[in-house]
mmCIF file of C-alpha atoms and ligand atoms in Angstrom:
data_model
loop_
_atom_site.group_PDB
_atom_site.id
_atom_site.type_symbol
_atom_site.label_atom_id
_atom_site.label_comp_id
_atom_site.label_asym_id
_atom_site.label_seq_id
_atom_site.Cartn_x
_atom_site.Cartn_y
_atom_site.Cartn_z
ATOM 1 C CA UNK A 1 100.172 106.266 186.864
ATOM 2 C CA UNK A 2 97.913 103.839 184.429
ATOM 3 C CA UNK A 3 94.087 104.432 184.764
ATOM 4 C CA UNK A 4 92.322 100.509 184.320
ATOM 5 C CA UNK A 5 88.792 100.158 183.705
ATOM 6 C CA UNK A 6 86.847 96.980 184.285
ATOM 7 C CA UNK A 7 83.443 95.781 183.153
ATOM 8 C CA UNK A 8 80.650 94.166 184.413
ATOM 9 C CA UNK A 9 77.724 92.364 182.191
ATOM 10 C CA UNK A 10 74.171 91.074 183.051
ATOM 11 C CA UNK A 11 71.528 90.485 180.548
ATOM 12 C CA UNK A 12 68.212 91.772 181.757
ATOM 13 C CA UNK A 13 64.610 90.259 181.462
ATOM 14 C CA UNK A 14 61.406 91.753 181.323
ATOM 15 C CA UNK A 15 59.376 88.802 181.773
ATOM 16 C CA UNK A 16 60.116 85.412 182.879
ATOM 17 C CA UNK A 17 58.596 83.824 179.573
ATOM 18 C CA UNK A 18 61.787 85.048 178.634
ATOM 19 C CA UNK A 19 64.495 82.792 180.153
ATOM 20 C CA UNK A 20 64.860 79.358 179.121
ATOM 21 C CA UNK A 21 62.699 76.780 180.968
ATOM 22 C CA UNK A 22 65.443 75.602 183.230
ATOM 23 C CA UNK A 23 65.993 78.835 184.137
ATOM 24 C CA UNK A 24 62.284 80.135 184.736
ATOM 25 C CA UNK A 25 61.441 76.488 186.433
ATOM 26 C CA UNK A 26 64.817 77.660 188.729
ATOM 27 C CA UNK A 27 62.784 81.340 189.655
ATOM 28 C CA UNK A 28 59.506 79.000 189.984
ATOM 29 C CA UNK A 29 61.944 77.015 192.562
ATOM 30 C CA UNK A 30 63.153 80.643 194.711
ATOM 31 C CA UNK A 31 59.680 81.451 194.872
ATOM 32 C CA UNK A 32 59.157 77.893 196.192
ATOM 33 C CA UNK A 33 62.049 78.662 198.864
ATOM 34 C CA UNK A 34 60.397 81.478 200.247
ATOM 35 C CA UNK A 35 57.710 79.644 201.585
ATOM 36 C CA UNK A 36 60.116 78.341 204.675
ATOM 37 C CA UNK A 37 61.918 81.613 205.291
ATOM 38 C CA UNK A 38 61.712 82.165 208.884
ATOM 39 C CA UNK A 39 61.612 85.991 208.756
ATOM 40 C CA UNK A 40 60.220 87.790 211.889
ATOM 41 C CA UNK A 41 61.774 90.318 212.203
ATOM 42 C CA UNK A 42 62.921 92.075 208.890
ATOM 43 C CA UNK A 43 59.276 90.560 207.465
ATOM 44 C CA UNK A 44 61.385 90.548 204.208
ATOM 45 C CA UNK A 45 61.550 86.749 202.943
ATOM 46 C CA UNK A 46 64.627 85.733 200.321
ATOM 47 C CA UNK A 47 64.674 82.212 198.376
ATOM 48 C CA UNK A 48 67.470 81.077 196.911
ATOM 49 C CA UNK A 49 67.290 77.537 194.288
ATOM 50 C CA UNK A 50 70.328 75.889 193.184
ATOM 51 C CA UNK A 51 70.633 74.195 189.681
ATOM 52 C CA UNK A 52 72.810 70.641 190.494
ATOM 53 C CA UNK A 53 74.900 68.998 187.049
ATOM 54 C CA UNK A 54 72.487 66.429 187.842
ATOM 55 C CA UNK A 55 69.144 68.102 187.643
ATOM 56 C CA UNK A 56 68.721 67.766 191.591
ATOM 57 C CA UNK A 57 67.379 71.218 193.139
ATOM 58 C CA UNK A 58 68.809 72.477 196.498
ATOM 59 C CA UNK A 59 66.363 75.477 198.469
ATOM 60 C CA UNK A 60 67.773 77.966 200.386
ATOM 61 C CA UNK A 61 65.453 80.438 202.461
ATOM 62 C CA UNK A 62 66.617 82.910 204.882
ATOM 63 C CA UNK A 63 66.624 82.016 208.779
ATOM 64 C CA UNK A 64 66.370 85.064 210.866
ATOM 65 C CA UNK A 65 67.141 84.285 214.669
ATOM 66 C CA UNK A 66 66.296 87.202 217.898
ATOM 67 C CA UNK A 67 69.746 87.387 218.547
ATOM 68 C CA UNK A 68 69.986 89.184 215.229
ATOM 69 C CA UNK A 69 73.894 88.115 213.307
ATOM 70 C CA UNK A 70 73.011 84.043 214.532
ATOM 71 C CA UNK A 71 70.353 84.444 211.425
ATOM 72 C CA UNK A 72 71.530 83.702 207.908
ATOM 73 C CA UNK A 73 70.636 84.642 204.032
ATOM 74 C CA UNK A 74 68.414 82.332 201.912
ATOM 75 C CA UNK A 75 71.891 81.923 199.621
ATOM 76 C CA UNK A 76 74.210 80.589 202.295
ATOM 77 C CA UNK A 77 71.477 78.520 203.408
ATOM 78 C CA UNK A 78 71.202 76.515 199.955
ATOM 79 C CA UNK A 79 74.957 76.863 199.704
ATOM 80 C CA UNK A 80 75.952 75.352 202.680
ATOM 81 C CA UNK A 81 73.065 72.591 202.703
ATOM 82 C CA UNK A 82 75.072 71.968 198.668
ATOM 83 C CA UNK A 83 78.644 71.998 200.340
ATOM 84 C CA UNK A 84 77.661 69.583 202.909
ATOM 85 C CA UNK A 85 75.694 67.516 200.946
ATOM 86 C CA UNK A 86 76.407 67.151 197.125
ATOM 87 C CA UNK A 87 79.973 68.956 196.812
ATOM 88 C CA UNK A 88 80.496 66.965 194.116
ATOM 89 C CA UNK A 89 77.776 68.032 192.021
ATOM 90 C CA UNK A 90 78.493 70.631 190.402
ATOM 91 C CA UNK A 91 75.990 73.928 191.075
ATOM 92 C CA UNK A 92 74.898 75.528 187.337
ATOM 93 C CA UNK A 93 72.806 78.433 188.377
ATOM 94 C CA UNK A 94 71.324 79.988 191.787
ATOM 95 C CA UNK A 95 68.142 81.432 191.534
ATOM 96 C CA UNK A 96 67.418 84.437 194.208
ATOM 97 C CA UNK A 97 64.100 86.285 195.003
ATOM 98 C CA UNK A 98 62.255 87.890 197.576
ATOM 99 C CA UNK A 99 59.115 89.116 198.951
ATOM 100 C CA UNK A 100 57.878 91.912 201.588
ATOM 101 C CA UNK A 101 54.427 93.090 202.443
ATOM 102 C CA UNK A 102 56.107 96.258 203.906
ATOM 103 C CA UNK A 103 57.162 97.236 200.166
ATOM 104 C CA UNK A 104 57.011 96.737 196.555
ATOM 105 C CA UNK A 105 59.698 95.397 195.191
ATOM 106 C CA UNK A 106 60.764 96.542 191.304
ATOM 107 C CA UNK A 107 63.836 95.689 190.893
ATOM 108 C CA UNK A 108 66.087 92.470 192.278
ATOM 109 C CA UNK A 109 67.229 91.649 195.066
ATOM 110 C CA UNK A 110 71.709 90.906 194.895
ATOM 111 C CA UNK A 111 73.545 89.031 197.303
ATOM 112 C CA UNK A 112 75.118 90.448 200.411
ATOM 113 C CA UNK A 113 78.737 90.767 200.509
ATOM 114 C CA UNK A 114 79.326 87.720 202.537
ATOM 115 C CA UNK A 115 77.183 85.834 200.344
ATOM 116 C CA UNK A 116 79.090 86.648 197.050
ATOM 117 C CA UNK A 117 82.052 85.183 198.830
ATOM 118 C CA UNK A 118 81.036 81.406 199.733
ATOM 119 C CA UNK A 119 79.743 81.600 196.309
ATOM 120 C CA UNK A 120 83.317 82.350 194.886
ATOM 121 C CA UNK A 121 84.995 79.882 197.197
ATOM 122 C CA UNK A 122 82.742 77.476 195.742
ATOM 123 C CA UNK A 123 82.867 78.482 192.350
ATOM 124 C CA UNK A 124 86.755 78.002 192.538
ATOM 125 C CA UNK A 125 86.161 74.361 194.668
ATOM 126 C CA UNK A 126 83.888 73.440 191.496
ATOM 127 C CA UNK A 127 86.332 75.183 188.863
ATOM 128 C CA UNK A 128 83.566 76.654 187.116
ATOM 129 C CA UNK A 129 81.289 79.340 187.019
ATOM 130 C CA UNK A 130 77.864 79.553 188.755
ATOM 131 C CA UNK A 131 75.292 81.686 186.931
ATOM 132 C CA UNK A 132 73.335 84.102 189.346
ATOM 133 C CA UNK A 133 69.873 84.200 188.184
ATOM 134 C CA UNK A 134 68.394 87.693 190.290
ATOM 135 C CA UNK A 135 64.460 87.327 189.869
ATOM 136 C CA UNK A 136 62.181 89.876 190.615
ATOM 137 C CA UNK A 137 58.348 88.642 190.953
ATOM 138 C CA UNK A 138 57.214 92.078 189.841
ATOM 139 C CA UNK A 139 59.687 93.208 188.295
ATOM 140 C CA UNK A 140 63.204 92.803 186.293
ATOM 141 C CA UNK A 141 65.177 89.681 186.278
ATOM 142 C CA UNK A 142 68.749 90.271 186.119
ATOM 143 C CA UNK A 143 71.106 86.849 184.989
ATOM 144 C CA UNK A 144 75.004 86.997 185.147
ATOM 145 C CA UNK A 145 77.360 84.334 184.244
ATOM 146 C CA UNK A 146 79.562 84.103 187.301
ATOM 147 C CA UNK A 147 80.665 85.793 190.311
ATOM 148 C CA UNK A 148 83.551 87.930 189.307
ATOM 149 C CA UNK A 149 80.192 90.509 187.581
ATOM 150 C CA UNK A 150 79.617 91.429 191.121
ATOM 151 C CA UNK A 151 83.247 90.963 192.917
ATOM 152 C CA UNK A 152 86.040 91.816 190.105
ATOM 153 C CA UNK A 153 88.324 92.528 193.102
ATOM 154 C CA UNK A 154 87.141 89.329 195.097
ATOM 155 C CA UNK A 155 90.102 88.146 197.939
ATOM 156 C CA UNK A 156 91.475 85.156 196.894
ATOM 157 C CA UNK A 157 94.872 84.051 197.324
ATOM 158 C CA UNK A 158 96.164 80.894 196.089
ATOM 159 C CA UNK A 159 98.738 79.849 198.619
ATOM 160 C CA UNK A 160 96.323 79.926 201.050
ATOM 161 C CA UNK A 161 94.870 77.047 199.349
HETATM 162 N N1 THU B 1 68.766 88.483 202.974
HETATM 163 C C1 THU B 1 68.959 87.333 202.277
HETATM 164 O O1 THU B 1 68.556 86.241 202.698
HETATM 165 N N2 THU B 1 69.615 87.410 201.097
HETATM 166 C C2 THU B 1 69.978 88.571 200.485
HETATM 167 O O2 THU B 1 70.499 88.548 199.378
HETATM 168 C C3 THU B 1 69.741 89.860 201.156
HETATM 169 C C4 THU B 1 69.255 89.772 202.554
HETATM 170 C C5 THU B 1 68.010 88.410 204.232
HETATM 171 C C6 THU B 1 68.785 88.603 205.486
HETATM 172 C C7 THU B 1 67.682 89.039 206.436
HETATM 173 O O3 THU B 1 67.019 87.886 206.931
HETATM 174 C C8 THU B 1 66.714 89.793 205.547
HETATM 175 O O4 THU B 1 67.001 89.390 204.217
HETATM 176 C C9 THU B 1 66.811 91.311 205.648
HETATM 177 O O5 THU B 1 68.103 91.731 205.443
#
């Protein structure tokens, strides 16, 4: 038997003044997202901004939908929108926040499960990394540089490709 460890790393913020200005204009851009979340029925609104090669800025807000799993997060939104769009500019960074009334939130909010995966897929379809920038209004901000900090066991398997 061989025991394996494996580590994660995120740098954490206490203010946005902080990050660089790319970064902190990308938070200024979630918060921006938000404002089209259509959210009735969790009342908990997600933005999601994505940093382009080229400067452009793709939002992503999450779309909610009565027959609950038809809904979608605010990062597949912006992801998808990217994918169909500008594939072939490259995404930098992806800004994520969110807002409730029901709650405060301290800390930030991470990406769902199914989330983390499209942004693998398209961090291999890019062949390079895409910083997660995890901004809390009231709180922390968390920044990794790439997807394999949240998923080191992430499914991928070449000859699928
Ligand atoms: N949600 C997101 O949009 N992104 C996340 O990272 C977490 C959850 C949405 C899905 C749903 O509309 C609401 O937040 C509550 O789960």
């Amino acid at each position: 038997m061989t025991n394996h460890e494996i580590k994660i790393a995120f740098e954490e913020y206490t203010s946005l003044k902080e990050l660089n200005t790319t970064d902190q204009n990308l938070c200024l851009e979630a918060v921006n997202a938000m404002a089209n979340s259509h959210s009735p029925y969790s009342k908990f609104r997600v933005g999601a901004a994505l940093q382009l090669k080229s400067g452009k800025i793709i939002h992503g807000s999450n779309q909610e939908n009565v027959a609950y799993p038809s809904g979608l997060c605010a990062e597949r939104v912006a992801l998808f929108h990217w994918g169909a769009t500008y594939p072939n500019d490259p995404i930098e960074s992806i800004a994520i926040t969110a807002h409730t009334d029901g709650f405060e939130l301290l800390k930030p909010v991470t990406p769902c499960g199914s989330c983390l995966q499209v942004l693998a897929e398209y961090e291999r379809k890019q062949d390079k990394p895409i910083r997660v920038i995890l901004y809390c209004i009231d709180g922390l901000t968390w920044i990794t540089s790439g997807i394999e900090n949240f998923l080191p066991f992430l499914f991928f398997e070449d000859r699928l490709t």
